[in-house]
Every structure is written in C-alpha cells, then in structure tokens.
Amino acid sequence: MGCDAQFLKYPVLEDTLQLLFQVSNSSTLEESLEILIQNAKYDSGRLDLASKRVLPAVLNIVHSLTHASHNHHHHHHDVLSLCFKLLRNLCAGEPANQGSFLELNGVVLVSSVLKSEVGSSGPDHGLLRWGLQVLANVSLAGKQHQRAIWEELYLLGFVSLARLGSKEICDPLCMVIYTCCDGRPEWFSKLSSDDDNWLVIEEIVRTAASAGSDEDWLKLLLSRICLEESQLPVLFSKLWFVDTPEGEVAESRDDQFSSEQAFLLLILSEILNEQLRDVTVSNDVALFVFGILKKSIGVLEHAIRGNSGLPSGSAAIDVLGYSITILRDICAQNVRGNKEDAKDFVDVLLPFGLIELLLSLLGDLEPPAIIRKGIKQFENENGARCSSKPCPYKGFRRDVVALIGNCVYRTKHAQDEIRQKNGILLLLQQCVTDEDNRFLREWGIWCVRNMLEGNEENQKVVAELELQGSADVPEIAALGLRVEVDQRTRRAKLVNIP
C-alpha cells in the first residue's frame, strides 16, 4: 500500500479506507478521493455518496490527519486538500450531506484546520480556499449551519483570513459571511456596529483593493452594508488614512483620498450600474456621496489631461469620477420611472447646489477638442486666452453631462435652474463628438432634450439664441447639424443641415 501504510497507525482509518476504496473502486487514498470528487460534481452522484456514508468517512480522515503528530507533513496537506474539495462537492446543495456535516461536528473540524493553517508560517492558500468553500456550501443549508460557522470564525477567524491579502481566500470568505448574515439580517447590523466588528469588512475591502475580486459576493456584501444599512459614511472614513513618513506632518489633508476609498466607490458604482439587485439608496447616502464630490473637486486645481478612463491611477481623480457616476446612477432612478417608490433624489440634492456645482465644473473645462480648434484660430486672431482646465480622465465631461441630463429629466425646477444659471448655451455646446469623451454627443443630445422637454421658457431661450445666431454654435454647424425650433410646438431639436 506504500504511502497509505502510515494511515493504518490510526485504527479509526482502517474501515474508513476500505469504505472509500470500495465505493471508488480504487486502491489508494488519493486516487479514491480524486474519483469521488468527480462523482460528487453531480446531484445524482452526491445523493448516491450520501447513502453510502462517504461524508462521515472523509471527516474521519480529516480528524485523523489533524490530530496526527506530524501535523504539517506535506503528504497530509495534499490529502487534506483533496478531502476539502470532496467535502465541498458533497455539500453543494445536498441536504443529507449538509445535515450530517453539521451533526458530525464538521464545522468545528474544518474551522480548526483553517485557524491552525492561518497561524502557520507559510499558510497554504489553496487549502484555505477549499476549506472556506466547504463552509460556504454548508452555510446555504440554513440557520443552524450559519450559527455554527459564525460561532467558530467570528470575529478573529474572519479577520485573520481577510488579512492574508489573497483574492482566492477573500472571495469564498465573502460568500460565507454574506450567506450567514443573509439568513440573520441582525448580523449585517452587527458587522457595522463598532470598531472591532468593522475590522472584518475593513480588512476584506483592503485586501480586495490591492488583490482584486472575481466574484459578486464582495459586491453583495458591500451593497448590503454600505447602501441598504446606509453605512457608507462610516466605512469610507475608516478606509481613510494617509501614510506620511515618520516625523513629517501631512499637508492639508482635505483633498487626499486613499486608494481603498477609491476602490470602495468603484465597487459601489459597479453595483448601481449593474443593478445587481434592487438596491435602495437612502437620502443620507446620496447626500454623503455629494459631499465626497464637493470635497474631491479640489483635485482639479492641478489636474492634467487624463490619458485613460477610470480607474485613472490617481485615488483623488477616481474618487471624483466615481462620485459623479454613482450620483448619475442614483439620479437615473428618476429616469427609470420608479418615481413613486424611489425617493426623488433630484429633489433631495438640488437644494444643496448640485446643478450649480455641475455647471461650474463644465464651464471650467476647456471646450471639447472639436471646438478648441475653432477657438484657437479665433484666439490667434484676437489674442484672447481663456484659462480652462483639461478633463482629468477620459469621459469626465460625458459623466458630468449625463448626470445633468438625469437631473433635468421631467423635473421642471431643475430645468429652470439651468436657465437661471445661464447653462443653456453651455449644454448646447456639449452636443459634439469628442475624442476624449466617448458618447458625449449622445449624452449631450439627451441632456438638451431633457432640458427643453415641456419647458417653454428654455425653448424660448434657445429660439432667441438661434435668432442671434449664437445657437448656431460653429462646432455644431461643423458637424452638419443645427438647432432647429419647431415653430408649432416651439420644441428645439438638433437637425442635419440639408
């Protein structure tokens, strides 16, 4: 039997080995585990193996290995890994196996392997990943299973696993935590209750920010905690630290953001954009993001033309960009027509000066490239020079225009504010193609359409600009387009010049 002879030192294993050899029709432990892992990939196989009591046999092996004197024997590791993979497959949605796993103390057994592995000098990330996948599948079985896992690993187990800084470990860890809490919503609140409890989420976000994340569990977790529990303000400030070299005082810290904060906003912007689940956002969260936007515009003072979209490589610019796209998607609830159930965020944000801020951001930007060329010529002839800022990342102008467009959609007081703040001509000038802002023209036209729809005063301004010739913005004409006001309805639209 070669390698397997050593197992016979533990009497418990003799029948266990025979059972596995018989069920898998093979003669070595590794081989039989490999065969059973394949069989357990399918519902029918799992059910069959449940009736043959394979799961108790595997737990037996794990128990024997972890209580053997040469605990970290390399061979043991390989066998343990195979055992975990098999347990993971056996417990994938098979109630009989999930039940006996719980009865036979599998949660304690697997958790203790995880804990000792995390504490070892060179933790085996594969082993940890598979162990967490076992617990993740078991956690789907219900409240008792969730409680058993939580009692074993909350708080320190979770924190130490997250701190390993590995995406392979963090993804199943997020699944375990999310699934446990999903069965007991009060645990979501607990995770965001005090400094100690926050450690779990903080460490997970720090790890994902540097190592990445491949699955949706992190998004589900952050969606629940930051958006539905409205805990974004707390987590955001916990992720805010600026490393300054010993003995140096940080310069004014207002405009500095950490890469973890930028990452958190990236994830939230993806959640809102993908509509991963019906996310409800509170007024507090919307106003908090607006606060971040106001704080982040300081970065524009020194911004140079961005040569990529988001993420840009600068935390401060990313925070600026993601706060705009998050607000764009929050205000899009307006457009999606969930007006009755969604609080109208436009009404919440406008009194705080959202439109004014956006128009000033847009007005400070140098004109789109197509217009710059026309102006350069004009400046050369007239010697004038305007001090304007470049787009800090590709798509910045489009994102601002899109957010304005969502704000003014069928919202009269927002449309009126554009006129009162002299924003109409500025928005007409955004209806152009721009190499640094894909889809600017489409968003510009959508924004102008929303600004004019059902608003006679705004339509009148456009008609007057027309008569003075200033709405024939040269760059719009250069595209073979002009703004035309329908004499009957007084609606303005962009039309092709015949």
GROMACS .gro file of C-alpha atoms in nm:
model
  498
    1MET     CA    1   0.000   0.000   0.000
    2GLY     CA    2   0.304   0.224   0.004
    3CYS     CA    3   0.221   0.571   0.112
    4ASP     CA    4  -0.105   0.473   0.276
    5ALA     CA    5   0.052   0.233   0.523
    6GLN     CA    6   0.115   0.525   0.757
    7PHE     CA    7  -0.260   0.578   0.795
    8LEU     CA    8  -0.301   0.238   0.949
    9LYS     CA    9  -0.139   0.374   1.262
   10TYR     CA   10  -0.482   0.519   1.337
   11PRO     CA   11  -0.722   0.231   1.390
   12VAL     CA   12  -1.015   0.455   1.306
   13LEU     CA   13  -0.898   0.467   0.949
   14GLU     CA   14  -0.899   0.101   0.852
   15ASP     CA   15  -1.275   0.069   0.789
   16THR     CA   16  -1.279   0.423   0.654
   17LEU     CA   17  -1.016   0.343   0.393
   18GLN     CA   18  -1.189   0.020   0.295
   19LEU     CA   19  -1.519   0.207   0.253
   20LEU     CA   20  -1.360   0.469   0.025
   21PHE     CA   21  -1.167   0.208  -0.176
   22GLN     CA   22  -1.484   0.008  -0.225
   23VAL     CA   23  -1.709   0.300  -0.326
   24SER     CA   24  -1.448   0.441  -0.565
   25ASN     CA   25  -1.324   0.102  -0.684
   26SER     CA   26  -0.958   0.200  -0.639
   27SER     CA   27  -0.674   0.105  -0.409
   28THR     CA   28  -0.502   0.424  -0.295
   29LEU     CA   29  -0.645   0.703  -0.084
   30GLU     CA   30  -0.551   0.984  -0.323
   31GLU     CA   31  -0.694   0.805  -0.621
   32SER     CA   32  -1.020   0.723  -0.449
   33LEU     CA   33  -1.061   1.083  -0.331
   34GLU     CA   34  -0.997   1.208  -0.686
   35ILE     CA   35  -1.260   0.972  -0.828
   36LEU     CA   36  -1.517   1.065  -0.563
   37ILE     CA   37  -1.454   1.439  -0.621
   38GLN     CA   38  -1.561   1.383  -0.983
   39ASN     CA   39  -1.864   1.173  -0.884
   40ALA     CA   40  -1.976   1.434  -0.635
   41LYS     CA   41  -1.996   1.704  -0.903
   42TYR     CA   42  -2.347   1.591  -0.996
   43ASP     CA   43  -2.672   1.576  -0.799
   44SER     CA   44  -2.717   1.204  -0.859
   45GLY     CA   45  -2.359   1.132  -0.751
   46ARG     CA   46  -2.394   1.338  -0.433
   47LEU     CA   47  -2.713   1.157  -0.338
   48ASP     CA   48  -2.557   0.818  -0.405
   49LEU     CA   49  -2.249   0.903  -0.197
   50ALA     CA   50  -2.471   1.034   0.083
   51SER     CA   51  -2.643   0.698   0.106
   52LYS     CA   52  -2.303   0.523   0.120
   53ARG     CA   53  -2.194   0.739   0.415
   54VAL     CA   54  -1.891   0.879   0.234
   55LEU     CA   55  -1.905   1.216   0.413
   56PRO     CA   56  -1.853   1.071   0.765
   57ALA     CA   57  -1.558   0.872   0.628
   58VAL     CA   58  -1.398   1.187   0.487
   59LEU     CA   59  -1.448   1.377   0.812
   60ASN     CA   60  -1.283   1.084   0.985
   61ILE     CA   61  -0.976   1.122   0.769
   62VAL     CA   62  -0.959   1.497   0.828
   63HIS     CA   63  -0.986   1.435   1.201
   64SER     CA   64  -0.710   1.174   1.197
   65LEU     CA   65  -0.478   1.388   0.989
   66THR     CA   66  -0.519   1.696   1.202
   67HIS     CA   67  -0.461   1.501   1.521
   68ALA     CA   68  -0.158   1.318   1.386
   69SER     CA   69   0.171   1.415   1.544
   70HIS     CA   70   0.339   1.520   1.217
   71ASN     CA   71   0.071   1.773   1.152
   72HIS     CA   72   0.231   1.963   0.868
   73HIS     CA   73   0.360   1.666   0.676
   74HIS     CA   74   0.349   1.762   0.307
   75HIS     CA   75   0.158   1.447   0.215
   76HIS     CA   76  -0.104   1.535   0.474
   77HIS     CA   77  -0.159   1.867   0.307
   78ASP     CA   78  -0.229   1.705  -0.027
   79VAL     CA   79  -0.474   1.461   0.127
   80LEU     CA   80  -0.642   1.737   0.330
   81SER     CA   81  -0.683   1.943   0.013
   82LEU     CA   82  -0.850   1.650  -0.162
   83CYS     CA   83  -1.074   1.592   0.140
   84PHE     CA   84  -1.184   1.956   0.139
   85LYS     CA   85  -1.258   1.950  -0.234
   86LEU     CA   86  -1.465   1.636  -0.185
   87LEU     CA   87  -1.650   1.781   0.117
   88ARG     CA   88  -1.717   2.098  -0.084
   89ASN     CA   89  -1.874   1.898  -0.366
   90LEU     CA   90  -2.066   1.667  -0.131
   91CYS     CA   91  -2.221   1.968   0.046
   92ALA     CA   92  -2.314   2.157  -0.271
   93GLY     CA   93  -2.690   2.173  -0.221
   94GLU     CA   94  -2.731   1.820  -0.084
   95PRO     CA   95  -2.933   1.841   0.241
   96ALA     CA   96  -2.841   1.490   0.359
   97ASN     CA   97  -2.469   1.568   0.341
   98GLN     CA   98  -2.509   1.919   0.483
   99GLY     CA   99  -2.705   1.770   0.773
  100SER     CA  100  -2.454   1.502   0.862
  101PHE     CA  101  -2.169   1.754   0.823
  102LEU     CA  102  -2.331   1.959   1.098
  103GLU     CA  103  -2.417   1.661   1.323
  104LEU     CA  104  -2.067   1.518   1.298
  105ASN     CA  105  -1.910   1.848   1.404
  106GLY     CA  106  -1.768   1.915   1.057
  107VAL     CA  107  -1.790   2.292   1.112
  108VAL     CA  108  -1.564   2.280   1.416
  109LEU     CA  109  -1.326   2.040   1.246
  110VAL     CA  110  -1.284   2.240   0.924
  111SER     CA  111  -1.267   2.571   1.114
  112SER     CA  112  -0.991   2.440   1.336
  113VAL     CA  113  -0.789   2.337   1.028
  114LEU     CA  114  -0.841   2.688   0.887
  115LYS     CA  115  -0.733   2.852   1.211
  116SER     CA  116  -0.416   2.646   1.252
  117GLU     CA  117  -0.330   2.693   0.883
  118VAL     CA  118  -0.370   3.073   0.906
  119GLY     CA  119  -0.142   3.069   1.209
  120SER     CA  120   0.127   2.862   1.039
  121SER     CA  121   0.446   3.008   0.895
  122GLY     CA  122   0.350   2.957   0.531
  123PRO     CA  123  -0.027   2.922   0.504
  124ASP     CA  124  -0.144   2.711   0.210
  125HIS     CA  125  -0.386   2.942   0.025
  126GLY     CA  126  -0.538   2.659  -0.177
  127LEU     CA  127  -0.622   2.461   0.134
  128LEU     CA  128  -0.776   2.769   0.296
  129ARG     CA  129  -0.981   2.845  -0.016
  130TRP     CA  130  -1.125   2.493  -0.035
  131GLY     CA  131  -1.197   2.486   0.337
  132LEU     CA  132  -1.391   2.812   0.307
  133GLN     CA  133  -1.577   2.675   0.006
  134VAL     CA  134  -1.686   2.378   0.220
  135LEU     CA  135  -1.824   2.617   0.483
  136ALA     CA  136  -1.980   2.840   0.216
  137ASN     CA  137  -2.179   2.546   0.075
  138VAL     CA  138  -2.276   2.433   0.424
  139SER     CA  139  -2.388   2.785   0.517
  140LEU     CA  140  -2.652   2.771   0.243
  141ALA     CA  141  -2.828   2.493   0.435
  142GLY     CA  142  -2.995   2.719   0.691
  143LYS     CA  143  -2.984   2.897   1.022
  144GLN     CA  144  -2.837   2.622   1.238
  145HIS     CA  145  -2.549   2.574   0.998
  146GLN     CA  146  -2.494   2.951   0.978
  147ARG     CA  147  -2.486   2.985   1.356
  148ALA     CA  148  -2.232   2.703   1.389
  149ILE     CA  149  -1.998   2.867   1.134
  150TRP     CA  150  -2.039   3.214   1.283
  151GLU     CA  151  -1.962   3.089   1.634
  152GLU     CA  152  -1.641   2.926   1.511
  153LEU     CA  153  -1.498   3.205   1.296
  154TYR     CA  154  -1.648   3.537   1.403
  155LEU     CA  155  -1.452   3.770   1.467
  156LEU     CA  156  -1.088   3.671   1.467
  157GLY     CA  157  -1.110   3.386   1.220
  158PHE     CA  158  -1.269   3.610   0.959
  159VAL     CA  159  -1.027   3.896   1.024
  160SER     CA  160  -0.714   3.679   1.008
  161LEU     CA  161  -0.833   3.513   0.684
  162ALA     CA  162  -0.903   3.850   0.525
  163ARG     CA  163  -0.562   3.979   0.633
  164LEU     CA  164  -0.382   3.716   0.427
  165GLY     CA  165  -0.437   3.953   0.137
  166SER     CA  166  -0.540   3.687  -0.113
  167LYS     CA  167  -0.828   3.714  -0.357
  168GLU     CA  168  -0.862   3.332  -0.370
  169ILE     CA  169  -0.938   3.335   0.003
  170CYS     CA  170  -1.136   3.658   0.013
  171ASP     CA  171  -1.397   3.555  -0.245
  172PRO     CA  172  -1.524   3.245  -0.060
  173LEU     CA  173  -1.484   3.434   0.270
  174CYS     CA  174  -1.727   3.698   0.140
  175MET     CA  175  -1.967   3.421   0.040
  176VAL     CA  176  -1.954   3.265   0.388
  177ILE     CA  177  -2.012   3.599   0.562
  178TYR     CA  178  -2.284   3.715   0.321
  179THR     CA  179  -2.474   3.386   0.333
  180CYS     CA  180  -2.459   3.364   0.712
  181CYS     CA  181  -2.582   3.722   0.751
  182ASP     CA  182  -2.842   3.687   0.480
  183GLY     CA  183  -3.010   3.427   0.698
  184ARG     CA  184  -2.985   3.658   1.001
  185PRO     CA  185  -3.012   4.023   0.899
  186GLU     CA  186  -2.921   4.137   1.251
  187TRP     CA  187  -2.567   4.013   1.183
  188PHE     CA  188  -2.531   4.263   0.898
  189SER     CA  189  -2.601   4.533   1.156
  190LYS     CA  190  -2.354   4.373   1.392
  191LEU     CA  191  -2.078   4.381   1.129
  192SER     CA  192  -2.114   4.757   1.113
  193SER     CA  193  -2.170   4.832   1.480
  194ASP     CA  194  -1.838   4.914   1.648
  195ASP     CA  195  -1.467   4.934   1.571
  196ASP     CA  196  -1.398   4.567   1.643
  197ASN     CA  197  -1.682   4.440   1.426
  198TRP     CA  198  -1.586   4.678   1.145
  199LEU     CA  199  -1.245   4.508   1.124
  200VAL     CA  200  -1.392   4.224   0.920
  201ILE     CA  201  -1.527   4.442   0.639
  202GLU     CA  202  -1.234   4.682   0.656
  203GLU     CA  203  -0.978   4.405   0.607
  204ILE     CA  204  -1.182   4.249   0.327
  205VAL     CA  205  -1.200   4.582   0.141
  206ARG     CA  206  -0.829   4.648   0.192
  207THR     CA  207  -0.746   4.305   0.052
  208ALA     CA  208  -0.981   4.336  -0.244
  209ALA     CA  209  -0.847   4.686  -0.316
  210SER     CA  210  -0.496   4.551  -0.361
  211ALA     CA  211  -0.562   4.195  -0.483
  212GLY     CA  212  -0.891   4.236  -0.669
  213SER     CA  213  -1.205   4.025  -0.651
  214ASP     CA  214  -1.351   3.791  -0.912
  215GLU     CA  215  -1.694   3.712  -0.778
  216ASP     CA  216  -2.008   3.902  -0.687
  217TRP     CA  217  -2.004   3.813  -0.315
  218LEU     CA  218  -1.800   4.120  -0.225
  219LYS     CA  219  -2.049   4.338  -0.414
  220LEU     CA  220  -2.345   4.175  -0.241
  221LEU     CA  221  -2.180   4.229   0.097
  222LEU     CA  222  -2.090   4.594   0.034
  223SER     CA  223  -2.426   4.663  -0.124
  224ARG     CA  224  -2.600   4.545   0.192
  225ILE     CA  225  -2.374   4.722   0.436
  226CYS     CA  226  -2.295   5.048   0.258
  227LEU     CA  227  -2.622   5.109   0.075
  228GLU     CA  228  -2.902   4.922   0.249
  229GLU     CA  229  -2.766   4.964   0.600
  230SER     CA  230  -2.657   5.317   0.494
  231GLN     CA  231  -2.313   5.259   0.646
  232LEU     CA  232  -2.110   5.406   0.360
  233PRO     CA  233  -2.009   5.717   0.560
  234VAL     CA  234  -1.859   5.507   0.840
  235LEU     CA  235  -1.672   5.263   0.617
  236PHE     CA  236  -1.547   5.541   0.391
  237SER     CA  237  -1.390   5.726   0.681
  238LYS     CA  238  -1.240   5.405   0.823
  239LEU     CA  239  -1.060   5.347   0.494
  240TRP     CA  240  -0.920   5.697   0.504
  241PHE     CA  241  -0.568   5.711   0.621
  242VAL     CA  242  -0.279   5.876   0.453
  243ASP     CA  243   0.062   5.729   0.520
  244THR     CA  244   0.303   6.006   0.595
  245PRO     CA  245   0.670   5.928   0.655
  246GLU     CA  246   0.776   5.933   1.021
  247GLY     CA  247   0.817   6.280   1.162
  248GLU     CA  248   0.655   6.461   0.870
  249VAL     CA  249   0.329   6.644   0.902
  250ALA     CA  250   0.074   6.572   0.634
  251GLU     CA  251  -0.005   6.869   0.416
  252SER     CA  252  -0.366   6.987   0.426
  253ARG     CA  253  -0.543   6.654   0.403
  254ASP     CA  254  -0.869   6.772   0.252
  255ASP     CA  255  -0.808   6.659  -0.099
  256GLN     CA  256  -0.629   6.336  -0.022
  257PHE     CA  257  -0.811   6.010  -0.055
  258SER     CA  258  -0.681   5.658  -0.008
  259SER     CA  259  -0.677   5.402  -0.286
  260GLU     CA  260  -0.908   5.188  -0.066
  261GLN     CA  261  -1.165   5.468  -0.067
  262ALA     CA  262  -1.142   5.495  -0.443
  263PHE     CA  263  -1.185   5.117  -0.468
  264LEU     CA  264  -1.492   5.120  -0.243
  265LEU     CA  265  -1.656   5.382  -0.466
  266LEU     CA  266  -1.560   5.183  -0.776
  267ILE     CA  267  -1.740   4.877  -0.636
  268LEU     CA  268  -2.048   5.081  -0.539
  269SER     CA  269  -2.059   5.243  -0.882
  270GLU     CA  270  -2.049   4.895  -1.038
  271ILE     CA  271  -2.327   4.774  -0.807
  272LEU     CA  272  -2.553   5.064  -0.904
  273ASN     CA  273  -2.463   5.037  -1.270
  274GLU     CA  274  -2.519   4.662  -1.295
  275GLN     CA  275  -2.834   4.679  -1.081
  276LEU     CA  276  -2.700   4.361  -0.926
  277ARG     CA  277  -3.011   4.353  -0.710
  278ASP     CA  278  -3.275   4.611  -0.649
  279VAL     CA  279  -3.070   4.840  -0.435
  280THR     CA  280  -3.240   5.106  -0.232
  281VAL     CA  281  -3.025   5.403  -0.151
  282SER     CA  282  -3.108   5.634   0.139
  283ASN     CA  283  -3.107   6.013   0.124
  284ASP     CA  284  -2.817   6.007   0.371
  285VAL     CA  285  -2.602   5.801   0.138
  286ALA     CA  286  -2.691   6.019  -0.163
  287LEU     CA  287  -2.602   6.336   0.028
  288PHE     CA  288  -2.283   6.177   0.159
  289VAL     CA  289  -2.169   6.096  -0.196
  290PHE     CA  290  -2.248   6.454  -0.297
  291GLY     CA  291  -2.031   6.565  -0.003
  292ILE     CA  292  -1.746   6.348  -0.134
  293LEU     CA  293  -1.790   6.503  -0.479
  294LYS     CA  294  -1.763   6.855  -0.334
  295LYS     CA  295  -1.455   6.758  -0.137
  296SER     CA  296  -1.288   6.589  -0.435
  297ILE     CA  297  -1.311   6.876  -0.686
  298GLY     CA  298  -1.003   7.032  -0.527
  299VAL     CA  299  -0.801   6.785  -0.735
  300LEU     CA  300  -0.899   6.977  -1.049
  301GLU     CA  301  -0.680   7.269  -0.942
  302HIS     CA  302  -0.374   7.076  -1.050
  303ALA     CA  303  -0.526   6.824  -1.289
  304ILE     CA  304  -0.351   6.745  -1.612
  305ARG     CA  305  -0.522   6.590  -1.912
  306GLY     CA  306  -0.604   6.231  -1.825
  307ASN     CA  307  -0.480   5.975  -2.073
  308SER     CA  308  -0.715   5.696  -1.961
  309GLY     CA  309  -1.066   5.646  -1.833
  310LEU     CA  310  -1.147   5.530  -1.479
  311PRO     CA  311  -0.972   5.395  -1.285
  312SER     CA  312  -0.712   5.658  -1.365
  313GLY     CA  313  -0.431   5.556  -1.134
  314SER     CA  314  -0.489   5.853  -0.903
  315ALA     CA  315  -0.706   5.793  -0.597
  316ALA     CA  316  -0.825   6.155  -0.585
  317ILE     CA  317  -0.931   6.161  -0.950
  318ASP     CA  318  -1.100   5.822  -0.916
  319VAL     CA  319  -1.295   5.944  -0.612
  320LEU     CA  320  -1.407   6.246  -0.817
  321GLY     CA  321  -1.511   6.029  -1.112
  322TYR     CA  322  -1.687   5.755  -0.917
  323SER     CA  323  -1.877   6.003  -0.701
  324ILE     CA  324  -2.015   6.154  -1.026
  325THR     CA  325  -2.107   5.817  -1.179
  326ILE     CA  326  -2.268   5.700  -0.852
  327LEU     CA  327  -2.479   6.018  -0.843
  328ARG     CA  328  -2.558   5.971  -1.213
  329ASP     CA  329  -2.696   5.623  -1.143
  330ILE     CA  330  -2.875   5.726  -0.825
  331CYS     CA  331  -3.048   6.006  -1.015
  332ALA     CA  332  -3.127   5.768  -1.301
  333GLN     CA  333  -3.395   5.616  -1.079
  334ASN     CA  334  -3.578   5.930  -1.182
  335VAL     CA  335  -3.548   5.825  -1.545
  336ARG     CA  336  -3.630   5.459  -1.490
  337GLY     CA  337  -3.969   5.570  -1.375
  338ASN     CA  338  -3.954   5.429  -1.021
  339LYS     CA  339  -4.067   5.778  -0.923
  340GLU     CA  340  -4.339   5.654  -0.689
  341ASP     CA  341  -4.127   5.418  -0.484
  342ALA     CA  342  -3.786   5.577  -0.523
  343LYS     CA  343  -3.742   5.896  -0.328
  344ASP     CA  344  -3.672   6.156  -0.587
  345PHE     CA  345  -3.303   6.211  -0.530
  346VAL     CA  346  -3.300   6.508  -0.762
  347ASP     CA  347  -3.530   6.687  -0.515
  348VAL     CA  348  -3.304   6.584  -0.229
  349LEU     CA  349  -2.980   6.701  -0.392
  350LEU     CA  350  -3.082   7.019  -0.576
  351PRO     CA  351  -3.125   7.242  -0.271
  352PHE     CA  352  -2.761   7.167  -0.186
  353GLY     CA  353  -2.638   7.318  -0.510
  354LEU     CA  354  -2.583   7.011  -0.728
  355ILE     CA  355  -2.671   7.178  -1.060
  356GLU     CA  356  -2.470   7.488  -0.982
  357LEU     CA  357  -2.167   7.273  -0.900
  358LEU     CA  358  -2.201   7.066  -1.218
  359LEU     CA  359  -2.243   7.370  -1.443
  360SER     CA  360  -1.935   7.528  -1.291
  361LEU     CA  361  -1.733   7.206  -1.342
  362LEU     CA  362  -1.845   7.201  -1.704
  363GLY     CA  363  -1.786   7.573  -1.757
  364ASP     CA  364  -1.433   7.547  -1.616
  365LEU     CA  365  -1.338   7.279  -1.866
  366GLU     CA  366  -1.168   7.378  -2.186
  367PRO     CA  367  -1.412   7.333  -2.475
  368PRO     CA  368  -1.430   6.991  -2.648
  369ALA     CA  369  -1.143   6.929  -2.891
  370ILE     CA  370  -1.357   7.000  -3.196
  371ILE     CA  371  -1.442   7.344  -3.056
  372ARG     CA  372  -1.088   7.409  -2.928
  373LYS     CA  373  -0.966   7.403  -3.286
  374GLY     CA  374  -1.213   7.674  -3.385
  375ILE     CA  375  -1.131   7.886  -3.081
  376LYS     CA  376  -0.753   7.856  -3.127
  377GLN     CA  377  -0.794   8.024  -3.460
  378PHE     CA  378  -1.015   8.291  -3.306
  379GLU     CA  379  -0.764   8.346  -3.023
  380ASN     CA  380  -0.473   8.375  -3.262
  381GLU     CA  381  -0.662   8.647  -3.446
  382ASN     CA  382  -0.783   8.828  -3.134
  383GLY     CA  383  -0.511   8.749  -2.881
  384ALA     CA  384  -0.761   8.637  -2.617
  385ARG     CA  385  -0.682   8.339  -2.393
  386CYS     CA  386  -0.915   8.169  -2.151
  387SER     CA  387  -0.775   7.977  -1.856
  388SER     CA  388  -0.959   7.649  -1.864
  389LYS     CA  389  -0.897   7.301  -1.734
  390PRO     CA  390  -0.850   6.974  -1.920
  391CYS     CA  391  -1.055   6.660  -1.847
  392PRO     CA  392  -0.882   6.482  -1.555
  393TYR     CA  393  -0.983   6.145  -1.703
  394LYS     CA  394  -1.130   6.039  -2.034
  395GLY     CA  395  -1.507   6.053  -2.000
  396PHE     CA  396  -1.521   6.318  -1.726
  397ARG     CA  397  -1.713   6.567  -1.940
  398ARG     CA  398  -1.955   6.298  -2.057
  399ASP     CA  399  -2.018   6.182  -1.697
  400VAL     CA  400  -2.098   6.537  -1.584
  401VAL     CA  401  -2.330   6.591  -1.882
  402ALA     CA  402  -2.501   6.254  -1.816
  403LEU     CA  403  -2.561   6.346  -1.452
  404ILE     CA  404  -2.710   6.684  -1.552
  405GLY     CA  405  -2.925   6.505  -1.812
  406ASN     CA  406  -3.064   6.269  -1.546
  407CYS     CA  407  -3.132   6.560  -1.310
  408VAL     CA  408  -3.333   6.763  -1.561
  409TYR     CA  409  -3.537   6.468  -1.689
  410ARG     CA  410  -3.902   6.578  -1.650
  411THR     CA  411  -3.805   6.788  -1.349
  412LYS     CA  412  -3.920   7.145  -1.405
  413HIS     CA  413  -3.729   7.318  -1.126
  414ALA     CA  414  -3.404   7.153  -1.239
  415GLN     CA  415  -3.467   7.265  -1.599
  416ASP     CA  416  -3.539   7.617  -1.476
  417GLU     CA  417  -3.219   7.625  -1.274
  418ILE     CA  418  -3.015   7.551  -1.589
  419ARG     CA  419  -3.167   7.863  -1.747
  420GLN     CA  420  -3.130   8.079  -1.436
  421LYS     CA  421  -2.763   7.984  -1.409
  422ASN     CA  422  -2.705   8.057  -1.780
  423GLY     CA  423  -2.632   7.693  -1.857
  424ILE     CA  424  -2.834   7.656  -2.177
  425LEU     CA  425  -2.570   7.758  -2.431
  426LEU     CA  426  -2.307   7.562  -2.236
  427LEU     CA  427  -2.515   7.246  -2.265
  428LEU     CA  428  -2.582   7.306  -2.636
  429GLN     CA  429  -2.205   7.308  -2.682
  430GLN     CA  430  -2.179   6.955  -2.541
  431CYS     CA  431  -2.366   6.800  -2.837
  432VAL     CA  432  -2.046   6.726  -3.025
  433THR     CA  433  -1.825   6.427  -3.080
  434ASP     CA  434  -1.516   6.439  -2.867
  435GLU     CA  435  -1.224   6.201  -2.888
  436ASP     CA  436  -1.168   6.212  -2.512
  437ASN     CA  437  -1.533   6.152  -2.423
  438ARG     CA  438  -1.696   5.859  -2.594
  439PHE     CA  439  -2.072   5.907  -2.645
  440LEU     CA  440  -2.052   6.274  -2.542
  441ARG     CA  441  -2.270   6.371  -2.838
  442GLU     CA  442  -2.539   6.117  -2.749
  443TRP     CA  443  -2.544   6.221  -2.383
  444GLY     CA  444  -2.533   6.590  -2.486
  445ILE     CA  445  -2.836   6.550  -2.710
  446TRP     CA  446  -3.021   6.354  -2.440
  447CYS     CA  447  -2.937   6.626  -2.187
  448VAL     CA  448  -3.053   6.910  -2.418
  449ARG     CA  449  -3.370   6.720  -2.499
  450ASN     CA  450  -3.449   6.675  -2.129
  451MET     CA  451  -3.366   7.039  -2.057
  452LEU     CA  452  -3.615   7.157  -2.323
  453GLU     CA  453  -3.890   6.898  -2.283
  454GLY     CA  454  -4.209   7.064  -2.163
  455ASN     CA  455  -4.021   7.381  -2.067
  456GLU     CA  456  -4.137   7.675  -2.277
  457GLU     CA  457  -3.902   7.927  -2.118
  458ASN     CA  458  -3.599   7.714  -2.204
  459GLN     CA  459  -3.726   7.660  -2.556
  460LYS     CA  460  -3.770   8.035  -2.592
  461VAL     CA  461  -3.409   8.098  -2.486
  462VAL     CA  462  -3.287   7.851  -2.747
  463ALA     CA  463  -3.507   8.015  -3.011
  464GLU     CA  464  -3.360   8.357  -2.922
  465LEU     CA  465  -3.005   8.221  -2.931
  466GLU     CA  466  -3.098   8.092  -3.275
  467LEU     CA  467  -3.216   8.431  -3.396
  468GLN     CA  468  -2.898   8.597  -3.268
  469GLY     CA  469  -2.706   8.324  -3.444
  470SER     CA  470  -2.528   8.221  -3.127
  471ALA     CA  471  -2.704   7.887  -3.106
  472ASP     CA  472  -2.555   7.807  -3.442
  473VAL     CA  473  -2.261   7.700  -3.236
  474PRO     CA  474  -1.990   7.676  -3.502
  475GLU     CA  475  -1.891   7.330  -3.382
  476ILE     CA  476  -2.247   7.207  -3.415
  477ALA     CA  477  -2.259   7.351  -3.765
  478ALA     CA  478  -1.922   7.190  -3.838
  479LEU     CA  479  -2.088   6.857  -3.774
  480GLY     CA  480  -2.355   6.938  -4.026
  481LEU     CA  481  -2.611   6.995  -3.752
  482ARG     CA  482  -2.807   7.290  -3.626
  483VAL     CA  483  -3.056   7.354  -3.350
  484GLU     CA  484  -3.398   7.398  -3.501
  485VAL     CA  485  -3.706   7.515  -3.313
  486ASP     CA  486  -4.030   7.366  -3.436
  487GLN     CA  487  -4.247   7.676  -3.499
  488ARG     CA  488  -4.564   7.496  -3.399
  489THR     CA  489  -4.455   7.324  -3.077
  490ARG     CA  490  -4.159   7.558  -3.003
  491ARG     CA  491  -3.958   7.241  -2.925
  492ALA     CA  492  -3.591   7.263  -3.011
  493LYS     CA  493  -3.411   6.974  -3.173
  494LEU     CA  494  -3.082   6.908  -3.347
  495VAL     CA  495  -3.129   6.852  -3.720
  496ASN     CA  496  -2.897   6.778  -4.008
  497ILE     CA  497  -2.821   7.080  -4.228
  498PRO     CA  498  -2.960   6.990  -4.571
   0.00000   0.00000   0.00000
